[in-house]
Coordinates of N, CA and C in Angstrom, one line a residue:
M1069 N 20.1 -6.0 -15.6 CA 18.9 -5.3 -15.3 C 19.1 -4.1 -14.5
A1070 N 18.5 -3.0 -14.8 CA 18.7 -1.8 -14.1 C 18.0 -1.9 -12.7
S1071 N 18.6 -1.2 -11.7 CA 18.0 -1.3 -10.4 C 16.8 -0.3 -10.3
L1072 N 15.8 -0.8 -9.6 CA 14.6 0.1 -9.3 C 14.8 1.0 -8.1
D1073 N 15.9 0.8 -7.4 CA 16.2 1.6 -6.2 C 16.7 3.0 -6.7
P1074 N 16.0 4.1 -6.4 CA 16.5 5.4 -6.9 C 17.8 5.8 -6.4
R1075 N 18.3 5.3 -5.3 CA 19.6 5.6 -4.8 C 20.7 5.1 -5.7
I1076 N 20.4 3.8 -6.2 CA 21.4 3.2 -7.1 C 21.3 3.8 -8.4
A1077 N 20.1 4.1 -9.0 CA 20.0 4.7 -10.3 C 20.6 6.1 -10.3
R1078 N 20.5 6.8 -9.3 CA 21.0 8.2 -9.2 C 22.5 8.2 -9.3
A1079 N 23.1 7.1 -8.7 CA 24.6 7.0 -8.7 C 25.2 6.6 -10.0
E1080 N 24.4 6.3 -11.0 CA 24.8 5.9 -12.4 C 25.9 4.8 -12.3
P1081 N 25.5 3.6 -11.8 CA 26.5 2.5 -11.7 C 27.1 2.0 -13.0
E1082 N 26.5 2.3 -14.2 CA 27.0 1.9 -15.4 C 28.4 2.6 -15.7
L1083 N 28.6 3.7 -15.0 CA 29.8 4.5 -15.2 C 31.0 4.1 -14.3
W1084 N 30.7 3.1 -13.5 CA 31.7 2.6 -12.5 C 32.8 1.7 -13.1
N1085 N 32.5 1.2 -14.2 CA 33.5 0.2 -14.9 C 33.9 -0.9 -14.0
L1086 N 32.9 -1.5 -13.4 CA 33.2 -2.7 -12.5 C 33.4 -3.9 -13.4
P1087 N 34.1 -4.9 -12.9 CA 34.3 -6.1 -13.7 C 32.9 -6.8 -14.0
Q1088 N 32.7 -7.3 -15.2 CA 31.4 -7.9 -15.5 C 31.5 -9.4 -15.2
R1089 N 31.2 -9.7 -14.0 CA 31.1 -11.1 -13.6 C 29.8 -11.3 -12.9
P1090 N 29.3 -12.5 -12.9 CA 28.0 -12.8 -12.1 C 28.2 -12.5 -10.6
L1091 N 27.3 -11.9 -10.0 CA 27.4 -11.6 -8.6 C 27.2 -12.9 -7.8
Q1092 N 27.9 -13.1 -6.7 CA 27.7 -14.2 -5.8 C 26.5 -14.0 -5.0
P1093 N 25.9 -15.0 -4.4 CA 24.6 -14.8 -3.7 C 24.7 -13.8 -2.6
L1094 N 25.8 -13.6 -1.8 CA 25.8 -12.6 -0.8 C 26.3 -11.3 -1.2
E1095 N 26.7 -11.1 -2.5 CA 27.1 -9.8 -3.0 C 26.0 -9.0 -3.5
H1096 N 24.8 -9.6 -3.8 CA 23.7 -8.8 -4.3 C 22.6 -8.8 -3.3
W1097 N 22.5 -7.8 -2.5 CA 21.5 -7.7 -1.5 C 20.2 -7.2 -2.0
Q1098 N 19.1 -7.8 -1.6 CA 17.8 -7.5 -2.0 C 17.2 -6.4 -1.1
T1099 N 16.3 -5.6 -1.7 CA 15.6 -4.6 -0.9 C 14.3 -5.2 -0.3
Y1100 N 14.1 -4.9 1.0 CA 12.9 -5.4 1.7 C 12.1 -4.2 2.3
E1101 N 10.8 -4.3 2.3 CA 10.0 -3.3 3.0 C 9.5 -3.9 4.3
V1102 N 9.5 -3.0 5.3 CA 9.2 -3.4 6.7 C 7.9 -2.8 7.2
F1103 N 7.1 -3.7 7.7 CA 5.8 -3.2 8.3 C 5.8 -3.7 9.8
V1104 N 5.3 -2.8 10.6 CA 5.3 -3.0 12.1 C 3.8 -2.9 12.6
M1105 N 3.4 -3.8 13.4 CA 2.2 -3.7 14.2 C 2.5 -3.3 15.6
R1106 N 2.2 -2.1 16.0 CA 2.6 -1.6 17.3 C 1.8 -2.3 18.5
T1107 N 0.5 -2.5 18.3 CA -0.3 -3.1 19.4 C -1.3 -4.1 18.7
R1108 N -1.8 -5.0 19.5 CA -2.7 -6.0 19.0 C -4.0 -5.3 18.5
G1109 N -4.5 -5.8 17.4 CA -5.8 -5.2 16.9 C -5.6 -4.0 16.0
T1110 N -4.4 -3.5 15.9 CA -4.2 -2.3 15.0 C -3.6 -2.8 13.6
H1111 N -3.6 -2.0 12.7 CA -3.1 -2.3 11.4 C -1.6 -2.2 11.3
A1112 N -1.0 -3.0 10.5 CA 0.5 -2.9 10.3 C 0.8 -1.7 9.5
Q1113 N 1.8 -1.0 9.8 CA 2.2 0.3 9.1 C 3.6 0.1 8.5
H1114 N 3.7 0.7 7.3 CA 5.0 0.7 6.7 C 5.9 1.6 7.4
V1115 N 7.1 1.1 7.8 CA 8.0 2.0 8.6 C 9.3 2.3 7.9
G1116 N 9.6 1.5 6.8 CA 10.8 1.8 6.0 C 11.2 0.6 5.2
S1117 N 12.4 0.7 4.6 CA 13.0 -0.4 3.8 C 14.4 -0.6 4.2
L1118 N 14.9 -1.8 3.8 CA 16.3 -2.1 4.2 C 16.9 -3.1 3.1
H1119 N 18.2 -3.2 3.1 CA 18.8 -4.2 2.2 C 19.4 -5.3 3.0
A1120 N 19.2 -6.6 2.5 CA 19.7 -7.7 3.2 C 20.0 -8.8 2.2
P1121 N 20.9 -9.8 2.5 CA 21.2 -10.8 1.6 C 20.1 -11.9 1.5
D1122 N 19.3 -12.1 2.5 CA 18.3 -13.1 2.5 C 17.1 -12.7 3.4
P1123 N 16.0 -13.4 3.4 CA 14.8 -13.0 4.2 C 15.1 -13.1 5.7
E1124 N 15.9 -14.1 6.1 CA 16.2 -14.3 7.5 C 17.0 -13.1 8.1
M1125 N 18.0 -12.7 7.3 CA 18.8 -11.6 7.8 C 18.0 -10.3 7.7
A1126 N 17.1 -10.2 6.7 CA 16.2 -9.0 6.7 C 15.3 -8.9 7.9
M1127 N 14.8 -10.0 8.4 CA 14.0 -10.0 9.7 C 14.9 -9.6 10.8
I1128 N 16.1 -10.1 10.9 CA 17.0 -9.7 12.0 C 17.3 -8.2 12.0
L1129 N 17.6 -7.7 10.8 CA 17.9 -6.3 10.6 C 16.7 -5.4 10.9
A1130 N 15.5 -5.8 10.4 CA 14.3 -5.1 10.7 C 14.0 -5.0 12.2
K1131 N 14.2 -6.1 12.9 CA 14.0 -6.1 14.3 C 14.9 -5.1 15.0
E1132 N 16.2 -5.1 14.6 CA 17.1 -4.2 15.2 C 16.8 -2.8 14.9
Q1133 N 16.4 -2.5 13.7 CA 16.2 -1.1 13.2 C 14.9 -0.5 13.6
Y1134 N 13.8 -1.3 13.5 CA 12.5 -0.7 13.7 C 11.7 -1.2 14.9
A1135 N 12.2 -2.2 15.6 CA 11.4 -2.7 16.8 C 12.2 -2.7 18.0
R1136 N 13.4 -2.2 18.0 CA 14.2 -2.2 19.2 C 13.8 -1.2 20.3
R1137 N 13.5 0.0 19.9 CA 13.2 1.0 20.9 C 11.7 1.2 21.2
S1138 N 10.8 0.8 20.3 CA 9.4 1.0 20.5 C 8.7 -0.3 20.6
Q1139 N 7.5 -0.2 21.1 CA 6.6 -1.4 21.3 C 6.3 -2.0 19.9
C1140 N 6.3 -3.3 19.8 CA 6.0 -4.0 18.6 C 5.5 -5.4 18.9
V1141 N 4.4 -5.8 18.3 CA 3.8 -7.1 18.6 C 4.0 -8.0 17.3
A1142 N 4.2 -7.4 16.2 CA 4.4 -8.2 14.9 C 5.2 -7.4 14.0
L1143 N 6.0 -8.1 13.2 CA 6.9 -7.5 12.3 C 6.8 -8.2 10.9
W1144 N 6.6 -7.5 9.9 CA 6.4 -8.1 8.5 C 7.6 -7.6 7.7
V1145 N 8.3 -8.5 7.0 CA 9.3 -8.1 6.1 C 9.0 -8.7 4.7
V1146 N 8.9 -7.9 3.7 CA 8.4 -8.3 2.4 C 9.4 -7.9 1.3
P1147 N 9.8 -8.7 0.4 CA 10.7 -8.3 -0.7 C 10.0 -7.2 -1.5
T1148 N 10.7 -6.1 -1.8 CA 10.1 -5.0 -2.5 C 9.5 -5.4 -3.8
D1149 N 10.2 -6.3 -4.5 CA 9.6 -6.7 -5.8 C 8.4 -7.6 -5.7
A1150 N 8.0 -8.0 -4.5 CA 6.7 -8.7 -4.3 C 5.5 -7.8 -4.1
I1151 N 5.7 -6.5 -4.0 CA 4.6 -5.6 -3.8 C 4.2 -5.1 -5.1
L1152 N 2.9 -5.2 -5.3 CA 2.2 -4.6 -6.5 C 1.5 -3.3 -6.1
W1153 N 1.5 -2.3 -7.0 CA 0.8 -1.1 -6.7 C 0.2 -0.5 -8.0
T1154 N -0.6 0.5 -7.8 CA -1.2 1.2 -8.9 C -0.7 2.7 -8.8
N1155 N -0.7 3.3 -9.9 CA -0.3 4.7 -10.0 C -1.5 5.6 -9.6
P1156 N -1.2 6.8 -9.0 CA -2.3 7.7 -8.7 C -3.0 8.1 -9.9
E1157 N -2.4 8.1 -11.1 CA -3.0 8.5 -12.3 C -4.1 7.6 -12.7
D1158 N -4.1 6.3 -12.2 CA -5.1 5.3 -12.5 C -6.2 5.3 -11.5
E1159 N -6.5 6.4 -10.9 CA -7.6 6.4 -9.9 C -8.9 6.1 -10.4
D1160 N -9.1 6.3 -11.7 CA -10.4 6.0 -12.3 C -10.7 4.5 -12.3
L1161 N -9.7 3.7 -12.1 CA -9.9 2.2 -12.0 C -10.8 1.9 -10.8
F1162 N -10.8 2.8 -9.8 CA -11.5 2.5 -8.5 C -12.9 3.2 -8.5
L1163 N -13.3 3.9 -9.5 CA -14.6 4.6 -9.5 C -15.6 3.5 -9.8
P1164 N -16.8 3.6 -9.2 CA -17.8 2.6 -9.5 C -18.3 2.7 -10.9
A1165 N -18.7 1.6 -11.6 CA -19.2 1.7 -12.9 C -20.5 2.3 -13.0
T1166 N -21.4 2.1 -12.0 CA -22.7 2.7 -12.0 C -22.9 3.4 -10.7
D1167 N -24.0 4.1 -10.6 CA -24.3 4.8 -9.4 C -24.8 3.8 -8.4
K1168 N -24.1 3.7 -7.2 CA -24.5 2.8 -6.2 C -24.7 3.5 -4.9
S1169 N -25.3 4.7 -5.0 CA -25.5 5.5 -3.8 C -26.5 4.9 -2.9
Y1170 N -27.3 4.0 -3.4 CA -28.3 3.3 -2.5 C -27.6 2.4 -1.5
R1171 N -26.4 2.1 -1.7 CA -25.7 1.2 -0.8 C -25.0 2.0 0.3
E1172 N -24.9 3.3 0.2 CA -24.3 4.1 1.1 C -25.4 4.9 2.0
P1173 N -25.1 5.2 3.2 CA -26.0 5.9 4.0 C -26.4 7.3 3.4
Q1174 N -25.4 7.9 2.7 CA -25.7 9.2 2.1 C -26.7 9.1 1.0
G1175 N -26.9 7.9 0.5 CA -27.9 7.7 -0.6 C -29.3 7.9 -0.1
Y1176 N -29.5 7.8 1.2 CA -30.9 7.9 1.8 C -31.1 9.3 2.5
L1177 N -30.3 10.3 2.2 CA -30.5 11.6 2.7 C -31.8 12.1 2.1
H1178 N -32.6 12.8 2.9 CA -33.8 13.5 2.5 C -34.9 12.5 1.9
T1179 N -34.8 11.2 2.3 CA -35.7 10.2 1.8 C -37.2 10.5 2.2
R1180 N -37.3 10.9 3.5 CA -38.7 11.3 4.0 C -39.3 12.4 3.2
E1181 N -38.4 13.4 2.9 CA -38.9 14.6 2.1 C -39.3 14.2 0.7
R1182 N -38.6 13.3 0.1 CA -39.0 12.8 -1.2 C -40.3 12.0 -1.2
I1183 N -40.5 11.2 -0.2 CA -41.7 10.5 -0.1 C -42.9 11.4 0.1
E1184 N -42.7 12.4 0.9 CA -43.8 13.4 1.1 C -44.1 14.2 -0.2
Q1185 N -43.1 14.5 -0.9 CA -43.3 15.2 -2.2 C -44.0 14.3 -3.2
Y1186 N -43.7 13.1 -3.2 CA -44.4 12.1 -4.1 C -45.9 12.0 -3.7
R1187 N -46.1 11.9 -2.4 CA -47.5 11.8 -1.9 C -48.3 13.0 -2.3
D1188 N -47.7 14.2 -2.1 CA -48.3 15.5 -2.5 C -48.7 15.5 -3.9
R1189 N -47.8 15.0 -4.8 CA -48.1 14.9 -6.2 C -49.3 14.0 -6.5
L1190 N -49.4 12.9 -5.7 CA -50.5 11.9 -6.0 C -51.8 12.3 -5.5
K1191 N -51.9 13.2 -4.5 CA -53.2 13.7 -4.0 C -54.1 14.2 -5.0
P1192 N -53.7 15.1 -5.9 CA -54.6 15.6 -6.9 C -55.1 14.5 -7.9
I1193 N -54.3 13.6 -8.1 CA -54.7 12.5 -9.0 C -55.7 11.6 -8.4
Q1194 N -55.6 11.3 -7.1 CA -56.5 10.4 -6.4 C -57.8 11.1 -6.1
S1195 N -57.9 12.4 -6.1 CA -59.1 13.1 -5.8 C -60.1 13.1 -6.9

């Protein structure tokens, strides 16, 4: 399987002529994404990625790399292949199917003016 890591793909590993044998468990390090929560009540932010042989070592490396010098109350380490995403080209997936402006405060802009205009139109009919 080709690596999804651009650093590996750019190096063209198929040209290295390495012996074709199955990798041992500690020879193939997985990529992990690291998220840090700096203070309680804030959102976790993505701070980087790292390579580690297993999740426990990934947590240790993440703590040393991303939480050693700055304040940190929580650290999340997630395998890169466990993250799902959408492409920016698919932004139309998030557009509402129908107009739901009545659910937003902006949908009520100029409501008083519209009511007054409606009443003004009804006055000649009622007279």
